[in-house]
mmCIF file of C-alpha atoms and ligand atoms in Angstrom:
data_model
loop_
_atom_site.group_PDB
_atom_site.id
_atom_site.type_symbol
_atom_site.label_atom_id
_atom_site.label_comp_id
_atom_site.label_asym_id
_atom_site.label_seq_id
_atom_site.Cartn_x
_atom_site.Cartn_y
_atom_site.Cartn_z
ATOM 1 C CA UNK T 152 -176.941 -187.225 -49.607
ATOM 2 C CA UNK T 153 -176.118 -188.396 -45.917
ATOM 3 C CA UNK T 154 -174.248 -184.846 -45.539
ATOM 4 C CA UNK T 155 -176.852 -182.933 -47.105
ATOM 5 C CA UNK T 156 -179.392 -184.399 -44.468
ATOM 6 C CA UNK T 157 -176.374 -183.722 -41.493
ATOM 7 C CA UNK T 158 -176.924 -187.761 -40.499
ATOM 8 C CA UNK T 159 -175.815 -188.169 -37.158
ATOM 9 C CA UNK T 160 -174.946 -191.201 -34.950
ATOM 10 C CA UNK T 161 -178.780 -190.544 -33.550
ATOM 11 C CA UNK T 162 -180.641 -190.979 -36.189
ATOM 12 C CA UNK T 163 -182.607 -194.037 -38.174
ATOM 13 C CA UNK T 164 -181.461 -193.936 -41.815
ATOM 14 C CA UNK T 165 -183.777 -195.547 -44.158
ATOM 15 C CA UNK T 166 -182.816 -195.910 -47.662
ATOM 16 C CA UNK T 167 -186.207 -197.002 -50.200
ATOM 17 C CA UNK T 168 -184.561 -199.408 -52.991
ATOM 18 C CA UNK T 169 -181.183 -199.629 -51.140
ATOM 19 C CA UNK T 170 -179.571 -201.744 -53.985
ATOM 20 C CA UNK T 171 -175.655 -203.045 -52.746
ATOM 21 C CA UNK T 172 -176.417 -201.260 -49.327
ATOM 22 C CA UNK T 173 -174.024 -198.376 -49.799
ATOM 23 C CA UNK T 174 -176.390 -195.157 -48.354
ATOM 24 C CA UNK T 175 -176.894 -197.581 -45.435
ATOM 25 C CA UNK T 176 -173.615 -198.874 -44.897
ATOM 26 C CA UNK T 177 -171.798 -195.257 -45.423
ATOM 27 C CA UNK T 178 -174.438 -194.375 -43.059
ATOM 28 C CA UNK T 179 -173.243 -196.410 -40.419
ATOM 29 C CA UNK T 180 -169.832 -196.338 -41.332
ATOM 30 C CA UNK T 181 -169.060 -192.768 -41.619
ATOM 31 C CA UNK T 182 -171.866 -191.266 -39.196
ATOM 32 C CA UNK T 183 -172.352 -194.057 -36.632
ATOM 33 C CA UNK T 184 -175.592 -193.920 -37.879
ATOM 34 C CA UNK T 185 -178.092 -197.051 -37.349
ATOM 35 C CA UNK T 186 -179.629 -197.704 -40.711
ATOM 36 C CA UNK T 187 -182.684 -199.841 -42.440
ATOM 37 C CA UNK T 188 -182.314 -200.646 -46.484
ATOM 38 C CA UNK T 189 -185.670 -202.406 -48.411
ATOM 39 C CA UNK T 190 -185.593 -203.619 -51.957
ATOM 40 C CA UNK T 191 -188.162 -205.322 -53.934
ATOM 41 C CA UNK T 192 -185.356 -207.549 -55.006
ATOM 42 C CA UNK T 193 -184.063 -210.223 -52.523
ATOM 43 C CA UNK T 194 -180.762 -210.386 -54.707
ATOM 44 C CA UNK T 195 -180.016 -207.132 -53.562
ATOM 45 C CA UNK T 196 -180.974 -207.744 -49.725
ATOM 46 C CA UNK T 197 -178.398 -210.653 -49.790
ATOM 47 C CA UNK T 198 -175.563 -208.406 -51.438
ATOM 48 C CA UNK T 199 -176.238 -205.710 -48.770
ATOM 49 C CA UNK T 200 -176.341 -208.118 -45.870
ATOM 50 C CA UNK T 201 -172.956 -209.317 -47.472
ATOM 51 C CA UNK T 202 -171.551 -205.646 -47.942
ATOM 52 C CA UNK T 203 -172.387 -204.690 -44.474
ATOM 53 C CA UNK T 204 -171.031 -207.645 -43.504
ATOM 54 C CA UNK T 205 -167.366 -206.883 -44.520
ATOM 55 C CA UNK T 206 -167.662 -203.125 -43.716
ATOM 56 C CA UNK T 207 -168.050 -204.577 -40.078
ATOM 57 C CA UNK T 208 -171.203 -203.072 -39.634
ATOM 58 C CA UNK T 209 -174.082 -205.336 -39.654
ATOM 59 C CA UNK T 210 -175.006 -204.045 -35.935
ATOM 60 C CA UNK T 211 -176.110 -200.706 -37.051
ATOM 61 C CA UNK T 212 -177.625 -201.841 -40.117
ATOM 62 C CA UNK T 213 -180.712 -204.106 -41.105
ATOM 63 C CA UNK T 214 -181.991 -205.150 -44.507
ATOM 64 C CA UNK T 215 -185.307 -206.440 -45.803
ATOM 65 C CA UNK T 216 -186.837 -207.361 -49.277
ATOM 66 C CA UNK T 217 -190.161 -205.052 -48.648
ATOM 67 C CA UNK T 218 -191.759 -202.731 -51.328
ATOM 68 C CA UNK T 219 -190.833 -199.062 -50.661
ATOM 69 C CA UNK T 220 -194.344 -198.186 -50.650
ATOM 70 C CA UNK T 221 -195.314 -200.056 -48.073
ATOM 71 C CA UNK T 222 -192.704 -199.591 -45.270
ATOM 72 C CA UNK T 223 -193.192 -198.526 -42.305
ATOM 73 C CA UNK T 224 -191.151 -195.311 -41.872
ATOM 74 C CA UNK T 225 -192.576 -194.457 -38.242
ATOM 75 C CA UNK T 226 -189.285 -194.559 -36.596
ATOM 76 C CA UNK T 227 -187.570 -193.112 -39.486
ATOM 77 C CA UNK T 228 -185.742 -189.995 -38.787
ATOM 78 C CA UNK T 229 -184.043 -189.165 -42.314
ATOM 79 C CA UNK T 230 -184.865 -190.763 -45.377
ATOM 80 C CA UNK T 231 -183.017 -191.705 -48.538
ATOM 81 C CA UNK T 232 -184.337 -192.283 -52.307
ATOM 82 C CA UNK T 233 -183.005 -193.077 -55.302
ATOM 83 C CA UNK T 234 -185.343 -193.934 -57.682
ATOM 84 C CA UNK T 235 -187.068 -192.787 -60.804
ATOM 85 C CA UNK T 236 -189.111 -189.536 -60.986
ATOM 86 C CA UNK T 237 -192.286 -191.149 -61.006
ATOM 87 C CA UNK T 238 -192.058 -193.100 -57.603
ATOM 88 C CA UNK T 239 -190.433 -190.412 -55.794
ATOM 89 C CA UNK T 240 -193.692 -188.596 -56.688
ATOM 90 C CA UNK T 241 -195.889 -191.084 -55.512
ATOM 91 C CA UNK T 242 -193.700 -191.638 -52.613
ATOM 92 C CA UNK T 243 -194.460 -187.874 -51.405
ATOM 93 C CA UNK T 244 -197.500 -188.920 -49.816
ATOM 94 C CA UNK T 245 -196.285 -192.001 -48.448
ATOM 95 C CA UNK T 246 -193.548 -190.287 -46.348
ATOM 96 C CA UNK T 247 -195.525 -187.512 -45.586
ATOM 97 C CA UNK T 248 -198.439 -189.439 -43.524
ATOM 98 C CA UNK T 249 -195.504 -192.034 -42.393
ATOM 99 C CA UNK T 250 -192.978 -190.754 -41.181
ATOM 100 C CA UNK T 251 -192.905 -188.947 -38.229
ATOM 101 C CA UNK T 252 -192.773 -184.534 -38.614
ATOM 102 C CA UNK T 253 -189.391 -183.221 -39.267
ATOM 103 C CA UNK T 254 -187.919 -186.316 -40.741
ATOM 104 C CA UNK T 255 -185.768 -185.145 -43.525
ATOM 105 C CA UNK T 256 -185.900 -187.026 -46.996
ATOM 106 C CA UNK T 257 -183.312 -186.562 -49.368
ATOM 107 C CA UNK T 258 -183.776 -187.735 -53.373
ATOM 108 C CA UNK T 259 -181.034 -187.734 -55.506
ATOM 109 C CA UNK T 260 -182.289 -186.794 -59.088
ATOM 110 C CA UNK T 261 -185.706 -185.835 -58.630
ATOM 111 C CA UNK T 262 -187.775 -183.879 -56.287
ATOM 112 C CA UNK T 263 -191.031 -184.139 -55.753
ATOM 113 C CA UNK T 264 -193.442 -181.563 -57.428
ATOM 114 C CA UNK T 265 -195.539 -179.570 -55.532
ATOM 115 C CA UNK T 266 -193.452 -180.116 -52.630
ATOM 116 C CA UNK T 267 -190.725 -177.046 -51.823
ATOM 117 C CA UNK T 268 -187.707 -178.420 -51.049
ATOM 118 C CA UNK T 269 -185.665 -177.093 -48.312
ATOM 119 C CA UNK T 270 -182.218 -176.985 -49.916
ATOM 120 C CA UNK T 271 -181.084 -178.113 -53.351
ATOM 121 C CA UNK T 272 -177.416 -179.010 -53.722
ATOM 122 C CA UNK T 273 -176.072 -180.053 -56.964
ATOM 123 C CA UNK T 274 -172.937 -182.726 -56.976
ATOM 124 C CA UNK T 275 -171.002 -184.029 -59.783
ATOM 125 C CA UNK T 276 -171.385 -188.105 -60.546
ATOM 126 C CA UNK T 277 -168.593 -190.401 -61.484
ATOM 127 C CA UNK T 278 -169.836 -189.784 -65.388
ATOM 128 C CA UNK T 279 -169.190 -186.115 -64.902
ATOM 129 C CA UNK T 280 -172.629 -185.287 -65.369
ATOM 130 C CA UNK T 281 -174.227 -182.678 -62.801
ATOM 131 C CA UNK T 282 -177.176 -184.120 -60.781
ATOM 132 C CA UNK T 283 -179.256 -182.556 -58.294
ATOM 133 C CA UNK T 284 -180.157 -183.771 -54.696
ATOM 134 C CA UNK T 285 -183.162 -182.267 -53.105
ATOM 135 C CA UNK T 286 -183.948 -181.846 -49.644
ATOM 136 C CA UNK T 287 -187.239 -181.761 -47.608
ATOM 137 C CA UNK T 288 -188.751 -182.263 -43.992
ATOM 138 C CA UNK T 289 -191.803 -183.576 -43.381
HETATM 139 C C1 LIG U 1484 -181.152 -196.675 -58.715
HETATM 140 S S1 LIG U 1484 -181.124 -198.024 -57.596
HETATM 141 C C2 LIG U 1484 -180.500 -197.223 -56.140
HETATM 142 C C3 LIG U 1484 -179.744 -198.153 -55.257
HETATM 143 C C4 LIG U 1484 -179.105 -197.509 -54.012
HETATM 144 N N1 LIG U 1484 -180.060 -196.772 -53.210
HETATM 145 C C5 LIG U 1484 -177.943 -196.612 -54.369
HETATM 146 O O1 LIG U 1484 -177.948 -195.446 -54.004
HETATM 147 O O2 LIG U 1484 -176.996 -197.088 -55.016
HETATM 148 C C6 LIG U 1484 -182.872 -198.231 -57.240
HETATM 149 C C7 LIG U 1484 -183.213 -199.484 -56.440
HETATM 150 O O3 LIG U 1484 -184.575 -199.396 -56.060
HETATM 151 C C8 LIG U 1484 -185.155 -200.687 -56.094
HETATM 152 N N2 LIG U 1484 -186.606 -200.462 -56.172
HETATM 153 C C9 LIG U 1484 -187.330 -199.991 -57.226
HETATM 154 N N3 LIG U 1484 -188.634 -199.864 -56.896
HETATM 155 C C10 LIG U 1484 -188.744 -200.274 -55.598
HETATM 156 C C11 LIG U 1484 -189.833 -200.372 -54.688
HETATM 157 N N4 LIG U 1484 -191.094 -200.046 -55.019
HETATM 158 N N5 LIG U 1484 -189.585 -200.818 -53.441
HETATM 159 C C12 LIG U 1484 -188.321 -201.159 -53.058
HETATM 160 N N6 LIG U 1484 -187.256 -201.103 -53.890
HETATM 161 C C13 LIG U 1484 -187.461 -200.658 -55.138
HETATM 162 C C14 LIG U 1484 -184.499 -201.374 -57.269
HETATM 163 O O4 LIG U 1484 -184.544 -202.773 -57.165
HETATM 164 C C15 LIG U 1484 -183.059 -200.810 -57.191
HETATM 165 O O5 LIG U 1484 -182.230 -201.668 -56.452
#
């Protein structure tokens, strides 16, 4: 996903429903990148906070218990989502009047509909099973 959006040590990742932290902390790891994760559950917050922690990167990265839908993505340059197929759709909107033009959103599974995506690459999970992630710039 972070390759697929060519993250680079200037740009804000956001990932909506960041889970253990891992888009964020690869992120910052592997692309230098500074990163913000949200989750609707605080268990998941405190597991990031401690992942980051011991990947030695809680500089670049920041983590807060926030509903995805109500985030504020105006300093957002790429954004991340990995969620089910109906929030991704009603996160379409969301992105599109809040984040700034050209941010690029990448959603592993599902794409929105309605919305051409700019690139589709397909990848191969740790089940074997083929899974799409789709592209797009607002
Ligand atoms: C499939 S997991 C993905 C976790 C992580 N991004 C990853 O790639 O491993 C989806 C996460 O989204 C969170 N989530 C679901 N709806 C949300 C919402 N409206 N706002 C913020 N987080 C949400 C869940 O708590 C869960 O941790």
């Amino acid at each position: 996903m972070l390759r697929l959006a060519e993250v680079t040590n200037k740009d804000l990742v956001y990932d909506l429903g960041c889970g253990d932290g891992r888009i964020v902390i690869a992120a910052a790891k592997d692309f230098g990148a500074r990163g913000v994760g949200v989750d609707v559950e605080p268990y998941w917050i405190e597991e990031s906070r401690r992942n980051a922690k011991k990947a030695g990167v809680e500089h670049l990265t920041t983590f807060n218990v926030e509903d995805a839908m109500t985030v504020d993505l105006s300093n957002a340059s790429v954004v991340m989502l990995y969620l089910v197929e109906w929030s991704v759709g009603k996160l379409k909107s969301i992105i599109e009047s809040k984040a700034k033009p050209g941010a690029r959103v990448v959603s592993y599974c599902f794409g929105p509909e309605n919305w051409t995506p700019a690139k589709v690459e397909s990848c191969v999970d740790v089940n074997g099973q083929t899974r799409n992630l789709y592209l797009w710039i607002t």
